[in-house]
């Protein structure tokens, strides 16, 4: 019974192809952040961590959220789940959740009472936290921690819980006898898998993964990523994948959202972000990681440091570090507009000055320079 | 003649620091009766002036233990470390201090390696006083300015009074590097210096390290689990698995045509943005494996439980070191299967490898 519920979750809108935009697919996003702004308030000074962010997660989609530390990506995700406490304040915006188990028109996460939130959290929206070392309770066995989640949301007998816990461990590829282990008896990769198992324990519709593989080495990282993709295909949940490593996202995500200083600066499919990056910041990110395959490129990186979010200059926050900056950048309103209006509305950027032709030329220059 | 493959075409200088078949065992039980973990076994390497050697391996492969042994912070079970050809003995405090003057370390976590209750000034002042013996406020101040300028933290007077919590991760790592070079060492051991930093900052730090190597003529050991960054920084790459070196050779050859099955796994695991729609999206499963065990009770090849080419011989007998035709050394029984193109035509595999001197192929 437990097996059945975990393994077979028919989803109306499940297909191999990602749903790229709501106009195209016709379905509504399962998790929809609309114009969200979050500040950290201290005295009269506001630190604008997230400013006017729209982000929609379609059913069965993996959306990657990438940015440097301090860009507001975690604040955005936690804020959207109402996990932030003062001094963090949501000043504006709305978050809609439309899962199978809630009424059709969806519910606004920001309007829910505490008890209603308890119902949604983990049951509908689960989070895989960044550091598995700290997120697991060190004095409880793995099994007790898994049971805890089930007790909170399902009414199952002890045998049913055990069955479900065992099938969860099977799902993430850990031997069943590890249920009796304490977290310290597990390796970093295993702990991370336990975290994923725990997130999937009550069959959520949305899984937020906050840097799930950052502390792991590349081989383990790849195993876990392929597992996430496989489980997503099997169980049909949607993933918001937060990381600072763009090279990883290019492989795993359907759609990538690039964040800088609390603003979304570019959205596009992995293909578009990789081949035709429009925003100078995205280009900088793409040029920052050493590649193992192909010819040795000259790496440029991004000069300078991220701005102080409590005293942002007017206009584009990336201006001080941007190689293409002009005076006009002070008037940029950071609204996303299509990169190429003739093609589709998926690929959008907040930089109004760089045309697609320019960056094609740019890319050519880069490859030529490498030779 | 050592087991070293002399590699880079760039002008590297003389050997500064050398490890000759160093090993480190840990006794897991009480006393010496329990199981023995040989965290590092028979590792030899040479660091050249202006040269960078990288050790690449997963967590628990013993790469940091090698660095700690080279830094004199871990005793050797066997083998020896030589500085300028002289065997290093660190029995006395004075000898240790003199050794530290030459060999400095940069640690992984700049949040933990700086003392949070002391300022940048304090962190730089101490090595200048202790190792350089510079006296007088003015002279010390000038030296601190010079160091901070070297790691491009300018203007220096702005950063000297700051505490670590007032700095970003990248700036902290720069302070840690400045502290290491304050002793004006000839060898810098960098243990995962960029793995805790943001991707966008990593490049700056890597560039800083290679600039310093040039200007200060440092011999550098770069330890990482990210083989892609090793490609960009290092002249020579040593791949470690469960305490042993499984492959070594020039950086470009090791990363572009990995010969040992483990190196092949490492290279194929690195994110490859050019392969959009790769195995990850199609959901192809790769064989999950446990991290390598370094228990000394394991005879044979330590990678054999995860290796697709493993057979009975691999499980029972330690693999020979086989030279390839492009100047690499690979510890594998089945190189002709794992990497057919790089098998040396002339040399026959040797059956014992410990302490045996290998000549360079051709």
Tab-separated table of N, CA, C and O in Angstrom, chain A residues 16 67-69 171 190 193 214 216-219 221-223 225-227 229-230 233 244-254 270-271 274-275 281 285 287-297 299-305 321, chain B residues 57-59 168 171 195 197-204 206-207 225-229 231-234 251-252 255-256 262 265-290 306:
chain	number	residue	atom	x	y	z
A	16	UNK	N	7.462	13.901	-21.209
A	16	UNK	CA	8.923	13.995	-21.257
A	16	UNK	C	9.368	15.436	-21.442
A	16	UNK	O	10.374	15.865	-20.926
A	67	UNK	N	22.811	31.810	-8.498
A	67	UNK	CA	23.291	33.138	-8.116
A	67	UNK	C	24.416	32.994	-7.109
A	67	UNK	O	24.611	31.928	-6.543
A	68	UNK	N	25.151	34.075	-6.882
A	68	UNK	CA	26.237	34.033	-5.904
A	68	UNK	C	25.658	33.980	-4.489
A	68	UNK	O	24.472	34.235	-4.303
A	69	UNK	N	26.508	33.707	-3.498
A	69	UNK	CA	25.983	33.775	-2.139
A	69	UNK	C	25.629	35.222	-1.841
A	69	UNK	O	26.353	36.146	-2.209
A	171	UNK	N	14.219	3.609	-2.754
A	171	UNK	CA	14.142	4.650	-3.781
A	171	UNK	C	15.452	5.402	-3.939
A	171	UNK	O	15.895	5.677	-5.034
A	190	UNK	N	25.369	9.615	1.758
A	190	UNK	CA	24.226	8.863	2.283
A	190	UNK	C	23.298	9.768	3.072
A	190	UNK	O	22.075	9.666	2.974
A	193	UNK	N	21.208	11.616	0.775
A	193	UNK	CA	20.142	10.773	0.230
A	193	UNK	C	19.016	10.583	1.231
A	193	UNK	O	17.841	10.527	0.874
A	214	UNK	N	26.365	20.501	-2.592
A	214	UNK	CA	27.522	21.392	-2.517
A	214	UNK	C	28.704	20.790	-1.765
A	214	UNK	O	29.842	20.953	-2.167
A	216	UNK	N	29.553	17.756	-1.477
A	216	UNK	CA	29.922	16.402	-1.897
A	216	UNK	C	30.917	16.433	-3.045
A	216	UNK	O	30.994	17.398	-3.787
A	217	UNK	N	31.668	15.332	-3.215
A	217	UNK	CA	32.586	15.348	-4.345
A	217	UNK	C	31.879	14.904	-5.624
A	217	UNK	O	30.767	14.403	-5.607
A	218	UNK	N	32.559	15.128	-6.741
A	218	UNK	CA	31.867	15.090	-8.030
A	218	UNK	C	31.186	13.769	-8.344
A	218	UNK	O	30.104	13.751	-8.923
A	219	UNK	N	31.802	12.663	-7.965
A	219	UNK	CA	31.216	11.373	-8.320
A	219	UNK	C	29.895	11.174	-7.584
A	219	UNK	O	28.867	10.830	-8.172
A	221	UNK	N	28.118	13.530	-6.251
A	221	UNK	CA	27.217	14.575	-6.730
A	221	UNK	C	26.462	14.098	-7.961
A	221	UNK	O	25.250	14.266	-8.072
A	222	UNK	N	27.164	13.482	-8.871
A	222	UNK	CA	26.531	13.037	-10.106
A	222	UNK	C	25.522	11.919	-9.830
A	222	UNK	O	24.445	11.894	-10.420
A	223	UNK	N	25.888	11.015	-8.924
A	223	UNK	CA	24.951	9.943	-8.572
A	223	UNK	C	23.650	10.522	-8.032
A	223	UNK	O	22.563	10.106	-8.416
A	225	UNK	N	22.421	13.560	-8.387
A	225	UNK	CA	21.658	14.306	-9.391
A	225	UNK	C	20.884	13.367	-10.304
A	225	UNK	O	19.709	13.602	-10.593
A	226	UNK	N	21.538	12.299	-10.740
A	226	UNK	CA	20.824	11.408	-11.654
A	226	UNK	C	19.665	10.746	-10.920
A	226	UNK	O	18.614	10.475	-11.501
A	227	UNK	N	19.856	10.537	-9.612
A	227	UNK	CA	18.773	9.973	-8.821
A	227	UNK	C	17.590	10.946	-8.711
A	227	UNK	O	16.439	10.541	-8.827
A	229	UNK	N	16.738	13.244	-10.835
A	229	UNK	CA	16.031	13.297	-12.120
A	229	UNK	C	15.158	12.056	-12.298
A	229	UNK	O	14.001	12.143	-12.710
A	230	UNK	N	15.716	10.909	-11.938
A	230	UNK	CA	14.973	9.667	-12.111
A	230	UNK	C	13.718	9.635	-11.225
A	230	UNK	O	12.633	9.284	-11.673
A	233	UNK	N	11.012	11.886	-12.518
A	233	UNK	CA	10.278	11.291	-13.635
A	233	UNK	C	9.290	10.240	-13.142
A	233	UNK	O	8.198	10.102	-13.659
A	244	UNK	N	24.860	27.588	-6.629
A	244	UNK	CA	25.684	28.653	-7.212
A	244	UNK	C	26.482	28.126	-8.399
A	244	UNK	O	27.250	28.836	-8.998
A	245	UNK	N	26.277	26.849	-8.719
A	245	UNK	CA	27.079	26.227	-9.760
A	245	UNK	C	26.263	26.098	-11.044
A	245	UNK	O	25.476	25.180	-11.212
A	246	UNK	N	26.489	27.034	-11.955
A	246	UNK	CA	25.704	27.055	-13.179
A	246	UNK	C	26.005	25.840	-14.062
A	246	UNK	O	25.118	25.315	-14.742
A	247	UNK	N	27.234	25.360	-14.019
A	247	UNK	CA	27.590	24.243	-14.895
A	247	UNK	C	26.750	23.006	-14.575
A	247	UNK	O	26.396	22.224	-15.447
A	248	UNK	N	26.416	22.882	-13.302
A	248	UNK	CA	25.588	21.765	-12.855
A	248	UNK	C	24.168	21.906	-13.389
A	248	UNK	O	23.578	20.961	-13.907
A	249	UNK	N	23.640	23.118	-13.275
A	249	UNK	CA	22.263	23.373	-13.683
A	249	UNK	C	22.052	23.137	-15.158
A	249	UNK	O	21.008	22.664	-15.583
A	250	UNK	N	23.060	23.491	-15.948
A	250	UNK	CA	22.918	23.348	-17.390
A	250	UNK	C	22.579	21.914	-17.744
A	250	UNK	O	21.889	21.639	-18.711
A	251	UNK	N	23.079	20.990	-16.946
A	251	UNK	CA	22.810	19.594	-17.248
A	251	UNK	C	21.497	19.108	-16.673
A	251	UNK	O	20.849	18.243	-17.240
A	252	UNK	N	21.114	19.652	-15.531
A	252	UNK	CA	20.012	19.028	-14.807
A	252	UNK	C	18.676	19.761	-14.978
A	252	UNK	O	17.615	19.152	-14.948
A	253	UNK	N	18.724	21.070	-15.214
A	253	UNK	CA	17.483	21.845	-15.177
A	253	UNK	C	16.843	21.984	-16.551
A	253	UNK	O	17.515	21.989	-17.569
A	254	UNK	N	15.509	22.081	-16.551
A	254	UNK	CA	14.805	22.394	-17.778
A	254	UNK	C	14.893	23.888	-18.065
A	254	UNK	O	15.152	24.315	-19.171
A	270	UNK	N	17.865	25.695	-20.437
A	270	UNK	CA	19.287	25.409	-20.266
A	270	UNK	C	20.031	25.677	-21.568
A	270	UNK	O	21.117	26.262	-21.588
A	271	UNK	N	19.425	25.265	-22.646
A	271	UNK	CA	20.003	25.456	-23.969
A	271	UNK	C	20.240	26.940	-24.268
A	271	UNK	O	21.326	27.345	-24.695
A	274	UNK	N	22.932	28.493	-22.072
A	274	UNK	CA	24.270	28.041	-22.423
A	274	UNK	C	24.732	28.615	-23.753
A	274	UNK	O	25.858	29.073	-23.885
A	275	UNK	N	23.848	28.577	-24.758
A	275	UNK	CA	24.291	28.970	-26.096
A	275	UNK	C	24.155	30.457	-26.367
A	275	UNK	O	24.940	31.035	-27.090
A	281	UNK	N	25.841	39.350	-16.719
A	281	UNK	CA	26.156	38.576	-15.520
A	281	UNK	C	26.135	37.074	-15.826
A	281	UNK	O	26.992	36.325	-15.368
A	285	UNK	N	29.129	34.372	-15.409
A	285	UNK	CA	29.031	33.083	-14.709
A	285	UNK	C	29.495	31.946	-15.618
A	285	UNK	O	30.220	31.051	-15.198
A	287	UNK	N	31.562	32.034	-17.861
A	287	UNK	CA	32.994	32.098	-18.109
A	287	UNK	C	33.820	31.886	-16.860
A	287	UNK	O	35.019	32.064	-16.865
A	288	UNK	N	33.150	31.537	-15.755
A	288	UNK	CA	33.876	31.441	-14.492
A	288	UNK	C	34.318	30.039	-14.145
A	288	UNK	O	35.133	29.875	-13.275
A	289	UNK	N	33.730	29.020	-14.753
A	289	UNK	CA	34.152	27.705	-14.307
A	289	UNK	C	35.073	27.046	-15.318
A	289	UNK	O	34.856	27.128	-16.513
A	290	UNK	N	36.115	26.429	-14.798
A	290	UNK	CA	37.013	25.730	-15.695
A	290	UNK	C	36.287	24.543	-16.294
A	290	UNK	O	35.564	23.837	-15.609
A	291	UNK	N	36.420	24.337	-17.584
A	291	UNK	CA	35.745	23.197	-18.173
A	291	UNK	C	36.746	22.083	-18.377
A	291	UNK	O	37.920	22.313	-18.624
A	292	UNK	N	36.244	20.883	-18.243
A	292	UNK	CA	37.122	19.722	-18.347
A	292	UNK	C	37.165	19.232	-19.774
A	292	UNK	O	38.114	18.638	-20.222
A	293	UNK	N	36.087	19.507	-20.473
A	293	UNK	CA	35.977	18.947	-21.812
A	293	UNK	C	36.209	20.052	-22.835
A	293	UNK	O	35.960	21.210	-22.563
A	294	UNK	N	36.674	19.678	-23.959
A	294	UNK	CA	36.906	20.659	-25.013
A	294	UNK	C	38.207	21.392	-24.812
A	294	UNK	O	38.946	21.121	-23.859
A	295	UNK	N	38.495	22.352	-25.681
A	295	UNK	CA	39.770	23.060	-25.595
A	295	UNK	C	39.836	23.929	-24.342
A	295	UNK	O	38.808	24.336	-23.808
A	296	UNK	N	41.039	24.201	-23.897
A	296	UNK	CA	41.218	25.088	-22.731
A	296	UNK	C	40.843	26.489	-23.129
A	296	UNK	O	41.451	27.076	-24.021
A	297	UNK	N	39.814	27.045	-22.467
A	297	UNK	CA	39.409	28.404	-22.775
A	297	UNK	C	40.117	29.358	-21.842
A	297	UNK	O	40.485	29.000	-20.736
A	299	UNK	N	39.760	31.890	-19.191
A	299	UNK	CA	38.652	32.155	-18.278
A	299	UNK	C	38.678	33.616	-17.862
A	299	UNK	O	39.724	34.168	-17.554
A	300	UNK	N	37.497	34.217	-17.857
A	300	UNK	CA	37.441	35.631	-17.533
A	300	UNK	C	36.960	35.864	-16.104
A	300	UNK	O	37.528	36.648	-15.374
A	301	UNK	N	35.906	35.149	-15.698
A	301	UNK	CA	35.365	35.371	-14.365
A	301	UNK	C	34.613	36.691	-14.305
A	301	UNK	O	34.361	37.343	-15.324
A	302	UNK	N	34.210	37.073	-13.100
A	302	UNK	CA	33.504	38.338	-12.920
A	302	UNK	C	34.319	39.185	-11.963
A	302	UNK	O	34.494	38.812	-10.809
A	303	UNK	N	34.828	40.306	-12.427
A	303	UNK	CA	35.609	41.149	-11.513
A	303	UNK	C	34.700	41.797	-10.471
A	303	UNK	O	33.490	41.914	-10.670
A	304	UNK	N	35.294	42.223	-9.373
A	304	UNK	CA	34.520	42.943	-8.357
A	304	UNK	C	33.778	42.025	-7.410
A	304	UNK	O	33.883	40.803	-7.489
A	305	UNK	N	33.027	42.645	-6.502
A	305	UNK	CA	32.275	41.875	-5.516
A	305	UNK	C	30.801	42.259	-5.579
A	305	UNK	O	30.460	43.332	-6.066
A	321	UNK	N	29.994	46.164	-11.955
A	321	UNK	CA	30.889	45.084	-12.359
A	321	UNK	C	30.789	44.779	-13.850
A	321	UNK	O	31.446	43.887	-14.347
B	57	UNK	N	41.201	13.668	-5.793
B	57	UNK	CA	40.621	12.445	-5.257
B	57	UNK	C	39.345	12.759	-4.501
B	57	UNK	O	39.061	13.918	-4.200
B	58	UNK	N	38.566	11.729	-4.198
B	58	UNK	CA	37.316	11.936	-3.477
B	58	UNK	C	37.594	12.161	-1.993
B	58	UNK	O	38.729	12.019	-1.551
B	59	UNK	N	36.558	12.522	-1.243
B	59	UNK	CA	36.791	12.698	0.185
B	59	UNK	C	37.152	11.352	0.797
B	59	UNK	O	36.563	10.334	0.461
B	168	UNK	N	34.206	39.075	2.994
B	168	UNK	CA	33.520	38.032	2.240
B	168	UNK	C	34.400	36.786	2.191
B	168	UNK	O	35.573	36.821	2.556
B	171	UNK	N	37.560	37.274	0.224
B	171	UNK	CA	38.533	38.132	0.913
B	171	UNK	C	39.203	37.384	2.054
B	171	UNK	O	40.402	37.517	2.274
B	195	UNK	N	37.189	25.224	-2.640
B	195	UNK	CA	35.955	24.439	-2.652
B	195	UNK	C	34.846	25.042	-1.797
B	195	UNK	O	33.682	24.744	-1.985
B	197	UNK	N	34.247	28.243	-1.713
B	197	UNK	CA	33.926	29.567	-2.236
B	197	UNK	C	32.907	29.474	-3.366
B	197	UNK	O	32.737	28.430	-3.986
B	198	UNK	N	32.272	30.605	-3.625
B	198	UNK	CA	31.340	30.692	-4.741
B	198	UNK	C	32.050	30.456	-6.055
B	198	UNK	O	33.199	30.834	-6.223
B	199	UNK	N	31.313	29.906	-6.998
B	199	UNK	CA	31.903	29.621	-8.294
B	199	UNK	C	32.519	30.864	-8.925
B	199	UNK	O	33.607	30.821	-9.494
B	200	UNK	N	31.829	32.009	-8.783
B	200	UNK	CA	32.325	33.213	-9.446
B	200	UNK	C	33.593	33.760	-8.807
B	200	UNK	O	34.320	34.527	-9.431
B	201	UNK	N	33.860	33.382	-7.567
B	201	UNK	CA	35.048	33.887	-6.872
B	201	UNK	C	36.229	32.930	-7.033
B	201	UNK	O	37.375	33.317	-6.967
B	202	UNK	N	35.910	31.659	-7.277
B	202	UNK	CA	36.958	30.639	-7.349
B	202	UNK	C	38.054	31.018	-8.328
B	202	UNK	O	39.231	30.872	-8.058
B	203	UNK	N	37.611	31.528	-9.460
B	203	UNK	CA	38.555	31.827	-10.520
B	203	UNK	C	39.570	32.872	-10.083
B	203	UNK	O	40.763	32.758	-10.384
B	204	UNK	N	39.094	33.904	-9.365
B	204	UNK	CA	39.989	34.948	-8.872
B	204	UNK	C	41.068	34.355	-7.984
B	204	UNK	O	42.235	34.721	-8.080
B	206	UNK	N	42.114	31.216	-7.869
B	206	UNK	CA	43.023	30.379	-8.654
B	206	UNK	C	44.035	31.241	-9.394
B	206	UNK	O	45.225	30.928	-9.446
B	207	UNK	N	43.541	32.340	-9.941
B	207	UNK	CA	44.434	33.218	-10.683
B	207	UNK	C	45.464	33.830	-9.746
B	207	UNK	O	46.635	33.927	-10.082
B	225	UNK	N	39.069	18.150	-5.156
B	225	UNK	CA	38.306	17.029	-5.678
B	225	UNK	C	37.730	17.370	-7.046
B	225	UNK	O	37.044	16.572	-7.648
B	226	UNK	N	38.060	18.565	-7.503
B	226	UNK	CA	37.520	19.051	-8.762
B	226	UNK	C	38.607	18.956	-9.831
B	226	UNK	O	39.466	19.820	-9.950
B	227	UNK	N	38.536	17.903	-10.616
B	227	UNK	CA	39.619	17.652	-11.567
B	227	UNK	C	39.664	18.727	-12.649
B	227	UNK	O	40.720	19.013	-13.224
B	228	UNK	N	38.527	19.392	-12.885
B	228	UNK	CA	38.503	20.440	-13.902
B	228	UNK	C	39.382	21.617	-13.502
B	228	UNK	O	40.101	22.181	-14.325
B	229	UNK	N	39.344	21.987	-12.217
B	229	UNK	CA	40.180	23.112	-11.800
B	229	UNK	C	41.642	22.713	-11.804
B	229	UNK	O	42.517	23.528	-12.093
B	231	UNK	N	43.032	20.899	-13.941
B	231	UNK	CA	43.484	21.028	-15.328
B	231	UNK	C	44.013	22.434	-15.594
B	231	UNK	O	44.977	22.617	-16.344
B	232	UNK	N	43.351	23.425	-14.989
B	232	UNK	CA	43.737	24.795	-15.269
B	232	UNK	C	44.915	25.279	-14.452
B	232	UNK	O	45.594	26.209	-14.838
B	233	UNK	N	45.127	24.660	-13.309
B	233	UNK	CA	46.145	25.182	-12.402
B	233	UNK	C	47.451	24.407	-12.504
B	233	UNK	O	48.531	24.984	-12.462
B	234	UNK	N	47.341	23.107	-12.668
B	234	UNK	CA	48.502	22.261	-12.403
B	234	UNK	C	49.290	21.906	-13.655
B	234	UNK	O	48.760	21.904	-14.765
B	251	UNK	N	48.981	17.327	-16.776
B	251	UNK	CA	47.578	17.659	-16.524
B	251	UNK	C	46.697	17.449	-17.751
B	251	UNK	O	45.607	16.881	-17.654
B	252	UNK	N	47.151	17.900	-18.874
B	252	UNK	CA	46.305	17.840	-20.062
B	252	UNK	C	46.033	16.391	-20.473
B	252	UNK	O	44.913	16.017	-20.788
B	255	UNK	N	43.583	14.634	-17.935
B	255	UNK	CA	42.182	15.035	-18.005
B	255	UNK	C	41.560	14.733	-19.365
B	255	UNK	O	40.368	14.486	-19.458
B	256	UNK	N	42.351	14.757	-20.399
B	256	UNK	CA	41.758	14.580	-21.723
B	256	UNK	C	41.676	13.124	-22.158
B	256	UNK	O	40.783	12.740	-22.897
B	262	UNK	N	39.332	4.682	-12.553
B	262	UNK	CA	38.827	5.657	-11.586
B	262	UNK	C	38.935	7.078	-12.140
B	262	UNK	O	38.017	7.884	-11.982
B	265	UNK	N	36.145	7.626	-14.351
B	265	UNK	CA	34.904	7.897	-13.619
B	265	UNK	C	34.860	9.362	-13.161
B	265	UNK	O	33.850	10.046	-13.296
B	266	UNK	N	36.008	9.835	-12.631
B	266	UNK	CA	36.082	11.218	-12.171
B	266	UNK	C	35.795	12.191	-13.301
B	266	UNK	O	35.020	13.132	-13.149
B	267	UNK	N	36.433	11.962	-14.433
B	267	UNK	CA	36.285	12.876	-15.555
B	267	UNK	C	34.857	12.848	-16.083
B	267	UNK	O	34.266	13.885	-16.376
B	268	UNK	N	34.267	11.655	-16.128
B	268	UNK	CA	32.908	11.595	-16.669
B	268	UNK	C	31.890	12.150	-15.671
B	268	UNK	O	30.775	12.476	-16.041
B	269	UNK	N	32.269	12.255	-14.397
B	269	UNK	CA	31.340	12.799	-13.403
B	269	UNK	C	31.340	14.311	-13.352
B	269	UNK	O	30.419	14.909	-12.826
B	270	UNK	N	32.377	14.925	-13.862
B	270	UNK	CA	32.449	16.383	-13.806
B	270	UNK	C	31.339	16.965	-14.667
B	270	UNK	O	31.047	16.435	-15.727
B	271	UNK	N	30.696	18.034	-14.177
B	271	UNK	CA	29.628	18.627	-14.966
B	271	UNK	C	30.141	19.028	-16.351
B	271	UNK	O	31.217	19.587	-16.471
B	272	UNK	N	29.378	18.697	-17.344
B	272	UNK	CA	29.795	19.007	-18.701
B	272	UNK	C	28.698	19.794	-19.391
B	272	UNK	O	27.779	19.236	-19.958
B	273	UNK	N	28.802	21.136	-19.329
B	273	UNK	CA	27.720	21.957	-19.861
B	273	UNK	C	27.543	21.784	-21.367
B	273	UNK	O	26.473	22.063	-21.890
B	274	UNK	N	28.576	21.344	-22.044
B	274	UNK	CA	28.435	21.198	-23.490
B	274	UNK	C	27.596	19.981	-23.856
B	274	UNK	O	27.127	19.873	-24.982
B	275	UNK	N	27.430	19.078	-22.912
B	275	UNK	CA	26.615	17.904	-23.194
B	275	UNK	C	25.208	18.115	-22.665
B	275	UNK	O	24.760	17.447	-21.755
B	276	UNK	N	24.518	19.081	-23.224
B	276	UNK	CA	23.137	19.317	-22.802
B	276	UNK	C	22.317	18.093	-23.150
B	276	UNK	O	22.492	17.503	-24.202
B	277	UNK	N	21.394	17.756	-22.263
B	277	UNK	CA	20.611	16.554	-22.518
B	277	UNK	C	21.469	15.317	-22.394
B	277	UNK	O	21.352	14.369	-23.148
B	278	UNK	N	22.375	15.339	-21.431
B	278	UNK	CA	23.275	14.216	-21.255
B	278	UNK	C	22.578	13.118	-20.461
B	278	UNK	O	21.371	13.112	-20.301
B	279	UNK	N	23.375	12.229	-19.935
B	279	UNK	CA	22.833	11.082	-19.208
B	279	UNK	C	21.926	11.511	-18.049
B	279	UNK	O	21.012	10.803	-17.684
B	280	UNK	N	22.185	12.705	-17.485
B	280	UNK	CA	21.377	13.124	-16.340
B	280	UNK	C	19.920	13.292	-16.711
B	280	UNK	O	19.024	12.860	-16.010
B	281	UNK	N	19.669	13.961	-17.824
B	281	UNK	CA	18.283	14.252	-18.162
B	281	UNK	C	17.547	13.024	-18.663
B	281	UNK	O	16.357	12.894	-18.482
B	282	UNK	N	18.277	12.147	-19.329
B	282	UNK	CA	17.599	10.943	-19.803
B	282	UNK	C	17.429	9.939	-18.677
B	282	UNK	O	16.742	8.943	-18.824
B	283	UNK	N	18.055	10.216	-17.537
B	283	UNK	CA	17.837	9.385	-16.366
B	283	UNK	C	18.608	8.077	-16.358
B	283	UNK	O	18.260	7.166	-15.627
B	284	UNK	N	19.660	7.993	-17.166
B	284	UNK	CA	20.462	6.783	-17.137
B	284	UNK	C	21.171	6.677	-15.796
B	284	UNK	O	21.754	7.646	-15.324
B	285	UNK	N	21.108	5.529	-15.219
B	285	UNK	CA	21.709	5.390	-13.896
B	285	UNK	C	23.173	4.995	-14.009
B	285	UNK	O	23.533	4.152	-14.813
B	286	UNK	N	24.016	5.636	-13.233
B	286	UNK	CA	25.386	5.169	-13.178
B	286	UNK	C	25.544	4.341	-11.916
B	286	UNK	O	24.784	4.497	-10.961
B	287	UNK	N	26.502	3.454	-11.944
B	287	UNK	CA	26.630	2.508	-10.844
B	287	UNK	C	27.036	3.240	-9.579
B	287	UNK	O	28.101	3.848	-9.523
B	288	UNK	N	26.180	3.236	-8.560
B	288	UNK	CA	26.585	3.878	-7.327
B	288	UNK	C	27.633	3.033	-6.618
B	288	UNK	O	27.612	1.807	-6.708
B	289	UNK	N	28.550	3.687	-5.988
B	289	UNK	CA	29.581	2.929	-5.303
B	289	UNK	C	29.879	3.539	-3.961
B	289	UNK	O	29.586	4.689	-3.709
B	290	UNK	N	30.440	2.742	-3.104
B	290	UNK	CA	30.894	3.251	-1.822
B	290	UNK	C	32.224	3.940	-2.042
B	290	UNK	O	32.944	3.618	-2.973
B	306	UNK	N	34.543	-1.342	-7.490
B	306	UNK	CA	33.732	-0.442	-8.315
B	306	UNK	C	34.126	-0.496	-9.782
B	306	UNK	O	33.546	0.185	-10.611
